[in-house]
PDB file of C-alpha atoms in Angstrom:
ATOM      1  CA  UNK A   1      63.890  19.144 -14.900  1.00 51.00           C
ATOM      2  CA  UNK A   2      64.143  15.103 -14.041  1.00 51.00           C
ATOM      3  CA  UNK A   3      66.365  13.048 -15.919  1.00 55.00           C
ATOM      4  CA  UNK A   4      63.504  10.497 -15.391  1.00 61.00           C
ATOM      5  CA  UNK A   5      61.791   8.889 -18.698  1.00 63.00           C
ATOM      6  CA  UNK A   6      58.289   7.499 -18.747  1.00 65.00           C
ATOM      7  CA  UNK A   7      58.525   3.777 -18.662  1.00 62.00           C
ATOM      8  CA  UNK A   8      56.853   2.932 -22.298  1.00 63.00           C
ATOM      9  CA  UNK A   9      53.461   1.361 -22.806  1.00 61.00           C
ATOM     10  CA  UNK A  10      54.544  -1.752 -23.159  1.00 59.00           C
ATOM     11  CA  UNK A  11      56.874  -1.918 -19.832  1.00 54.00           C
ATOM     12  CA  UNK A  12      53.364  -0.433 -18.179  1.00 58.00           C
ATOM     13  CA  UNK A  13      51.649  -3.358 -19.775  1.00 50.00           C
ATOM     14  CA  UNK A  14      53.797  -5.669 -18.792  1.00 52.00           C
ATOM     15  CA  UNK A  15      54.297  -4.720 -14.998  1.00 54.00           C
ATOM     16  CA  UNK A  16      50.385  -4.679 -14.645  1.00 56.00           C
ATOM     17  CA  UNK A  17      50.281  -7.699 -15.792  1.00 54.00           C
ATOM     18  CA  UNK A  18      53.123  -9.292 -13.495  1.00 52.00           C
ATOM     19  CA  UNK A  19      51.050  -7.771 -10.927  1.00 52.00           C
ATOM     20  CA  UNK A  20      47.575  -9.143 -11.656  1.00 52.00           C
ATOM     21  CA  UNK A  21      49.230 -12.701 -11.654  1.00 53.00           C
ATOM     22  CA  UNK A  22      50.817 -12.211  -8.447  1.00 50.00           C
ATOM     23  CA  UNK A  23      47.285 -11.221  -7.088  1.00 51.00           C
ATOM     24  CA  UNK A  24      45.368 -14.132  -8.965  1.00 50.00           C
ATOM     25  CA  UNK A  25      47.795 -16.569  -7.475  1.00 52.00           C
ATOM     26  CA  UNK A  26      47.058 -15.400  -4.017  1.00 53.00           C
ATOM     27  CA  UNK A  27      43.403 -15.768  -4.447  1.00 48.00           C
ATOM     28  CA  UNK A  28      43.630 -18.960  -6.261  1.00 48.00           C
ATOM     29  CA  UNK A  29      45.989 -20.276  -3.228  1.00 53.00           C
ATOM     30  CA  UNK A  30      43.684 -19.224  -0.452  1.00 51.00           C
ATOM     31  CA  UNK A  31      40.693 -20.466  -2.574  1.00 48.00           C
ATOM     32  CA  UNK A  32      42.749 -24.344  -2.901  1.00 50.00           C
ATOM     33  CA  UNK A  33      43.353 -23.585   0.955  1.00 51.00           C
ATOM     34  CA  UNK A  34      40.263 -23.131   2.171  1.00 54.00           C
ATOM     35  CA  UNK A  35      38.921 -25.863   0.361  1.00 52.00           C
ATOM     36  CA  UNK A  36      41.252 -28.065   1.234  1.00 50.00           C
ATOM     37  CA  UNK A  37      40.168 -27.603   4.782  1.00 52.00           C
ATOM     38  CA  UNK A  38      36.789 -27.916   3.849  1.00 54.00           C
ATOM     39  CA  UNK A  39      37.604 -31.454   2.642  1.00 54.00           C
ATOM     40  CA  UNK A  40      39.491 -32.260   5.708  1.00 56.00           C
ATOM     41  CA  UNK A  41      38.928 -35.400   7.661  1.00 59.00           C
ATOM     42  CA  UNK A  42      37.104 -34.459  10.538  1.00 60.00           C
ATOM     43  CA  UNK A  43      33.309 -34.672   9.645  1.00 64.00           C
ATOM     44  CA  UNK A  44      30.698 -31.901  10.849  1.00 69.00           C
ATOM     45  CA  UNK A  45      29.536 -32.329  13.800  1.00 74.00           C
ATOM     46  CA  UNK A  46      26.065 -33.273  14.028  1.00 74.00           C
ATOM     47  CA  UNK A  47      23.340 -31.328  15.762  1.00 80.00           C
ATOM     48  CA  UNK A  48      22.386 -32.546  19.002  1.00 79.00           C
ATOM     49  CA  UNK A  49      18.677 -33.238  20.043  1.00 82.00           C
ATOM     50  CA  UNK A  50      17.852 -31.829  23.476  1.00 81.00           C
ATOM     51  CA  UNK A  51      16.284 -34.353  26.248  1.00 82.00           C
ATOM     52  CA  UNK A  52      12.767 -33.759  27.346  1.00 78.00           C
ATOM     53  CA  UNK A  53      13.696 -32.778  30.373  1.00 83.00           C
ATOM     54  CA  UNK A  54      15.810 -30.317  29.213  1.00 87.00           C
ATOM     55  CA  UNK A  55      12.652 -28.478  27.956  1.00 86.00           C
ATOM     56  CA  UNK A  56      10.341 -25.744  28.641  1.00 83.00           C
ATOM     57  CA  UNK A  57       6.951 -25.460  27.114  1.00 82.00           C
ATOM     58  CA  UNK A  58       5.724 -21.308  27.403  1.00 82.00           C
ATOM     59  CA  UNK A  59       2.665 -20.364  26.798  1.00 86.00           C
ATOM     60  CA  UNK A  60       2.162 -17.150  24.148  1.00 88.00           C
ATOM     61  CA  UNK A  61      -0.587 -14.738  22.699  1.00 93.00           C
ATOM     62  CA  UNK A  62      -2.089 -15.276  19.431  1.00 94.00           C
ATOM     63  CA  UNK A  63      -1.465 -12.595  16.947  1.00 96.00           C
ATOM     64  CA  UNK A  64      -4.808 -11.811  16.585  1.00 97.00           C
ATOM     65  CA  UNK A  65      -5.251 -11.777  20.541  1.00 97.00           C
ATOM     66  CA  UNK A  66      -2.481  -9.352  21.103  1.00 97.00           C
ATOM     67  CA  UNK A  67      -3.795  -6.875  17.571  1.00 97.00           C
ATOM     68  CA  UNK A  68      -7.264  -7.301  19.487  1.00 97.00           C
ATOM     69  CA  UNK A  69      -6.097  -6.479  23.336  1.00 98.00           C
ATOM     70  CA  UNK A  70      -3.841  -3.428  21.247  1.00 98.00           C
ATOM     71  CA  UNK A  71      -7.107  -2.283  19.596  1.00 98.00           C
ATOM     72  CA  UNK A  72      -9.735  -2.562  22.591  1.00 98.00           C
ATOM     73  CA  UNK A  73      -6.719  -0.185  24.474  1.00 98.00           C
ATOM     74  CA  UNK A  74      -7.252   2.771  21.535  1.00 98.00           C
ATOM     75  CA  UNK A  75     -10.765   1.917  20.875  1.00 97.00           C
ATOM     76  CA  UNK A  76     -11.423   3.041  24.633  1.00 98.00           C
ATOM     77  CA  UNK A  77      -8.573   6.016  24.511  1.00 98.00           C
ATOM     78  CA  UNK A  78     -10.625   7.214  21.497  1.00 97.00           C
ATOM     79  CA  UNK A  79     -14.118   6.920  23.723  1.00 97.00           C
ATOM     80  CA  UNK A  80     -12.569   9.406  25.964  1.00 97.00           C
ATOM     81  CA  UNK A  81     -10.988  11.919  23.431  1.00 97.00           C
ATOM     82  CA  UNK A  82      -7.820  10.466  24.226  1.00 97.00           C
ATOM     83  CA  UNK A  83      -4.637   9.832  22.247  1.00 97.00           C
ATOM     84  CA  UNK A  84      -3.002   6.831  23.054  1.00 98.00           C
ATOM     85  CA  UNK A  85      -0.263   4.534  21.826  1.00 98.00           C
ATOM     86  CA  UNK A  86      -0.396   0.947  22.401  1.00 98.00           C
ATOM     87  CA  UNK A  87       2.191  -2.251  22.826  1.00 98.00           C
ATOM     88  CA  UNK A  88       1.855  -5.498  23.470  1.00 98.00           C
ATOM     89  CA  UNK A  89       4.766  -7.576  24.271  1.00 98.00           C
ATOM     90  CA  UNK A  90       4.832 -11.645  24.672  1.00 97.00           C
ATOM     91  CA  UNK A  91       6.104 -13.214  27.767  1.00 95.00           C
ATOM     92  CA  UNK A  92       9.783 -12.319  26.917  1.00 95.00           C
ATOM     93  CA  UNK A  93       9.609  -8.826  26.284  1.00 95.00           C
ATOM     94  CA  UNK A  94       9.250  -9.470  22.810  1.00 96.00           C
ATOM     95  CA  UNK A  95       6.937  -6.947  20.863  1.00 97.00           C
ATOM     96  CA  UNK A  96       4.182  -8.182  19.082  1.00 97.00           C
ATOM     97  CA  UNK A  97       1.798  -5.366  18.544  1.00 98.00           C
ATOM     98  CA  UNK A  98       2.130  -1.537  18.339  1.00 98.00           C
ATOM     99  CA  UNK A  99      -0.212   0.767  17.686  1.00 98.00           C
ATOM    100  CA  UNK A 100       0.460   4.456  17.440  1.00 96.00           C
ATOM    101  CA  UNK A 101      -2.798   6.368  17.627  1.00 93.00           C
ATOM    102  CA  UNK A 102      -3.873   9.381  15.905  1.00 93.00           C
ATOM    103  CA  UNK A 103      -2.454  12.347  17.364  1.00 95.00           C
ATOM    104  CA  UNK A 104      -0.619  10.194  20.163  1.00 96.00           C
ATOM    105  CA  UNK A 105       2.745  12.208  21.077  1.00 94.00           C
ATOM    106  CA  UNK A 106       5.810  11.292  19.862  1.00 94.00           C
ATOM    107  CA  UNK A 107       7.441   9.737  23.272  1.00 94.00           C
ATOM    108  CA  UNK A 108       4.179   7.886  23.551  1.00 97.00           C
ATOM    109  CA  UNK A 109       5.335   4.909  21.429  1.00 96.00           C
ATOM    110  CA  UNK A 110       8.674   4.002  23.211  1.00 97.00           C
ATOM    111  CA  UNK A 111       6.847   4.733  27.011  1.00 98.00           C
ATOM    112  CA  UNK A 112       3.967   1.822  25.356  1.00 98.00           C
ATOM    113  CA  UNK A 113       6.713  -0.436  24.700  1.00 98.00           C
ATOM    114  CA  UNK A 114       8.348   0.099  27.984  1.00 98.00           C
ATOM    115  CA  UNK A 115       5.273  -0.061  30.174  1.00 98.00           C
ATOM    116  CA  UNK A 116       4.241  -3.545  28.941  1.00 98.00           C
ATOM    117  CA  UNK A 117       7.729  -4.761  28.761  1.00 98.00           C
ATOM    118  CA  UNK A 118       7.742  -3.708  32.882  1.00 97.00           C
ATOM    119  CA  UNK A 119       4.473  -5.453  33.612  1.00 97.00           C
ATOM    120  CA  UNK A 120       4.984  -9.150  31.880  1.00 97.00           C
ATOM    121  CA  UNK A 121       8.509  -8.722  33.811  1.00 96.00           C
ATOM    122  CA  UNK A 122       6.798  -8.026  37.188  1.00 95.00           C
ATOM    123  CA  UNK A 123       3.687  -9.538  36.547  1.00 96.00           C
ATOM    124  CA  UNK A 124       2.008  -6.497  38.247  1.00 96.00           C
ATOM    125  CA  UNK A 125       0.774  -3.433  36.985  1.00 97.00           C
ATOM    126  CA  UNK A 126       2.748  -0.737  36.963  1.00 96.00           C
ATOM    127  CA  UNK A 127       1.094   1.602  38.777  1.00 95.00           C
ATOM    128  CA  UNK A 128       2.192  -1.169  41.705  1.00 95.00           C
ATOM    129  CA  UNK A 129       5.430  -1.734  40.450  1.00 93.00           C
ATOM    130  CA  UNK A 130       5.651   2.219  40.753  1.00 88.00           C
ATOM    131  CA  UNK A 131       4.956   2.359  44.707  1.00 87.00           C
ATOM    132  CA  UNK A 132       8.096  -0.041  44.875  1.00 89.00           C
ATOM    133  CA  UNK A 133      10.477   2.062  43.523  1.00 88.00           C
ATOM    134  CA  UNK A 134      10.748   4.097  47.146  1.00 87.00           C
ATOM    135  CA  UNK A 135      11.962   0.592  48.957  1.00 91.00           C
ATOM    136  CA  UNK A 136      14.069   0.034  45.738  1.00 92.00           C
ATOM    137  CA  UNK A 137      14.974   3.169  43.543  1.00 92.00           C
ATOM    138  CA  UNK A 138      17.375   1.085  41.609  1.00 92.00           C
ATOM    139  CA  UNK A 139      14.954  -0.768  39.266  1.00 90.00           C
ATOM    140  CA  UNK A 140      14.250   1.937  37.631  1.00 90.00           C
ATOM    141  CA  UNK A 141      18.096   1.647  36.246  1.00 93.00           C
ATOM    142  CA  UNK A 142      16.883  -2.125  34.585  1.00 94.00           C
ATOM    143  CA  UNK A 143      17.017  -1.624  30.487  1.00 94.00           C
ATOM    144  CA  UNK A 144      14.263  -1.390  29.052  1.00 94.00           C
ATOM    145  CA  UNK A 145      11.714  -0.987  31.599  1.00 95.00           C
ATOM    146  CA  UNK A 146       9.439   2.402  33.041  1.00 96.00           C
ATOM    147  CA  UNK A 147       7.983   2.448  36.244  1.00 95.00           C
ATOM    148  CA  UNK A 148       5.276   4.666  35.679  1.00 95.00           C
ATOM    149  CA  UNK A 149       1.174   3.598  35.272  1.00 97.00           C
ATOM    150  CA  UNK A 150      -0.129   2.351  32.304  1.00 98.00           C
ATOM    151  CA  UNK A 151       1.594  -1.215  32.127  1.00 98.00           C
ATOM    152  CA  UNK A 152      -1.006  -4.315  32.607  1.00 98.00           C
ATOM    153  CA  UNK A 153      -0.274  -7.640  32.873  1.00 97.00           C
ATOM    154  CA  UNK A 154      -1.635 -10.500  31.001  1.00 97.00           C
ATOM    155  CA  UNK A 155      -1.757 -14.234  32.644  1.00 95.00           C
ATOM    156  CA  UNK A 156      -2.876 -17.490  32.092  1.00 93.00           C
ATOM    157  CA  UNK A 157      -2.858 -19.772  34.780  1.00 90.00           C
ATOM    158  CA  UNK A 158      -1.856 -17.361  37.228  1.00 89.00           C
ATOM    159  CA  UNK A 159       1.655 -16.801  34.998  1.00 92.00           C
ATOM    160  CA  UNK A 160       2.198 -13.763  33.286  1.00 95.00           C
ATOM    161  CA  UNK A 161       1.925 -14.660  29.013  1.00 96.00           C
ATOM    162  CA  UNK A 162       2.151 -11.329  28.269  1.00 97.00           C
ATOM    163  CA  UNK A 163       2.111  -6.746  28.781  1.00 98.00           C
ATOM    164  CA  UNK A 164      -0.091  -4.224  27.812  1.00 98.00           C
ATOM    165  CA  UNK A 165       1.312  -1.197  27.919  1.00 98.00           C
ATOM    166  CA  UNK A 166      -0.146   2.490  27.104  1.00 98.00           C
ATOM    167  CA  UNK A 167       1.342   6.012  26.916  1.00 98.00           C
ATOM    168  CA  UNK A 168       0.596   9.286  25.999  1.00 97.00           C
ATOM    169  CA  UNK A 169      -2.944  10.071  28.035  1.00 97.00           C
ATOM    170  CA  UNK A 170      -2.955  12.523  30.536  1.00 95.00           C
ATOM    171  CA  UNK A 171      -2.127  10.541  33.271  1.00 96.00           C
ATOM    172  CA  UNK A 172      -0.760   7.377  34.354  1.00 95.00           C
ATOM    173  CA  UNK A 173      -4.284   6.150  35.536  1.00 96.00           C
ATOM    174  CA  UNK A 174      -6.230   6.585  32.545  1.00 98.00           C
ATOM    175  CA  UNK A 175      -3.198   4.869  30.825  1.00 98.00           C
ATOM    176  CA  UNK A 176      -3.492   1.894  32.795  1.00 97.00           C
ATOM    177  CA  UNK A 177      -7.355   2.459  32.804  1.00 98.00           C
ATOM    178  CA  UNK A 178      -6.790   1.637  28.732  1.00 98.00           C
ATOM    179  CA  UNK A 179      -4.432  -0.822  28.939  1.00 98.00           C
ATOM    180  CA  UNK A 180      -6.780  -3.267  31.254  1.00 98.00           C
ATOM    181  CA  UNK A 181      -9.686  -2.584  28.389  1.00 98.00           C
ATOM    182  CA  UNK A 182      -7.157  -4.284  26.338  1.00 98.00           C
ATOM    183  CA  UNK A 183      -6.763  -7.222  28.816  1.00 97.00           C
ATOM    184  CA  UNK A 184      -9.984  -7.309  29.412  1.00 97.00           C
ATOM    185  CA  UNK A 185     -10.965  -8.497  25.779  1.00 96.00           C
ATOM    186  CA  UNK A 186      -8.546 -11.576  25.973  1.00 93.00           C
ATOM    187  CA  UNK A 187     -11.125 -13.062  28.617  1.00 80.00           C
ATOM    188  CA  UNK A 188     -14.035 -13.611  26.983  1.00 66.00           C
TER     189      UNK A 188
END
């Protein structure tokens, strides 16, 4: 048995409550703290405005362009009993548009993605961009891309503004085959 007694309700009581003061004034000093630094005398620094020449203008897809380019791409998959997903990316890699068609494999998605991502990068298609892989076998190591055919550019000006890419047919070339119906709306 313990010679040990309970402390009584009221030494509980008043221990808790030593202790939630102690607490409190640690939040009310870091609180005063903080806003003392707050109030400090250096003033925030203002934001600075970039020179013209400091500037690059890019040009981008529409929303609706890219959605219509991604469409055109199934619209023709579908024509030829195929299923197809669909990405367009902007000029940075950036996806705009994906569209997973029905029945379109599971692996198809991601490989869309990738495609375009590979052709706006290259500007080339990547059935191209394939062929160089035996003078270079380590792009295919570069995040994010896939060297395999179905990747089209899009360009304006002779730049690249953008990547269609499609997956999931039964070969590379009727990929790409798809993925140029897409560009091939943005022209007219």
């Amino acid at each position: 048995m313990s010679s040990r007694r309970k402390p009584s309700r009221r030494t509980r009581v008043l221990v808790g409550g030593a202790a939630l003061a102690v607490a409190c004034a640690g939040v009310v000093g870091t609180v005063a703290a903080n806003a003392a630094d707050s109030a400090g005398t250096a003033p925030a620094a203002a934001p600075a405005a970039a020179r013209g020449g400091d500037l690059v203008q890019s040009t981008h897809l529409t929303l609706d362009a890219a959605t219509g380019a991604a469409r055109a791409a199934v619209e023709a998959a579908e024509k030829d009993g195929r299923h197809v997903s669909v990405a367009v990316v902007d000029r940075n890699g950036n996806t705009l548009v994906t569209l997973r068609g029905d029945g379109a494999g599971p692996q198809s998605y991601e490989s869309a993605v990738r495609k375009a991502f590979t052709a706006v990068s290259w500007n080339a298609p990547t059935s191209e961009l394939a062929g160089r892989l035996a003078q270079a076998p380590g792009l295919k190591d570069i995040p994010g891309t896939l060297f395999l055919a179905g990747g089209a550019p899009v360009t304006a000006k002779g730049a690249p503004v953008a990547g269609v890419g499609v997956a999931g047919a039964p070969s590379g070339d009727l990929d790409e085959k798809y993925a140029r119906a897409g560009v091939a709306t943005l022209g007219h």
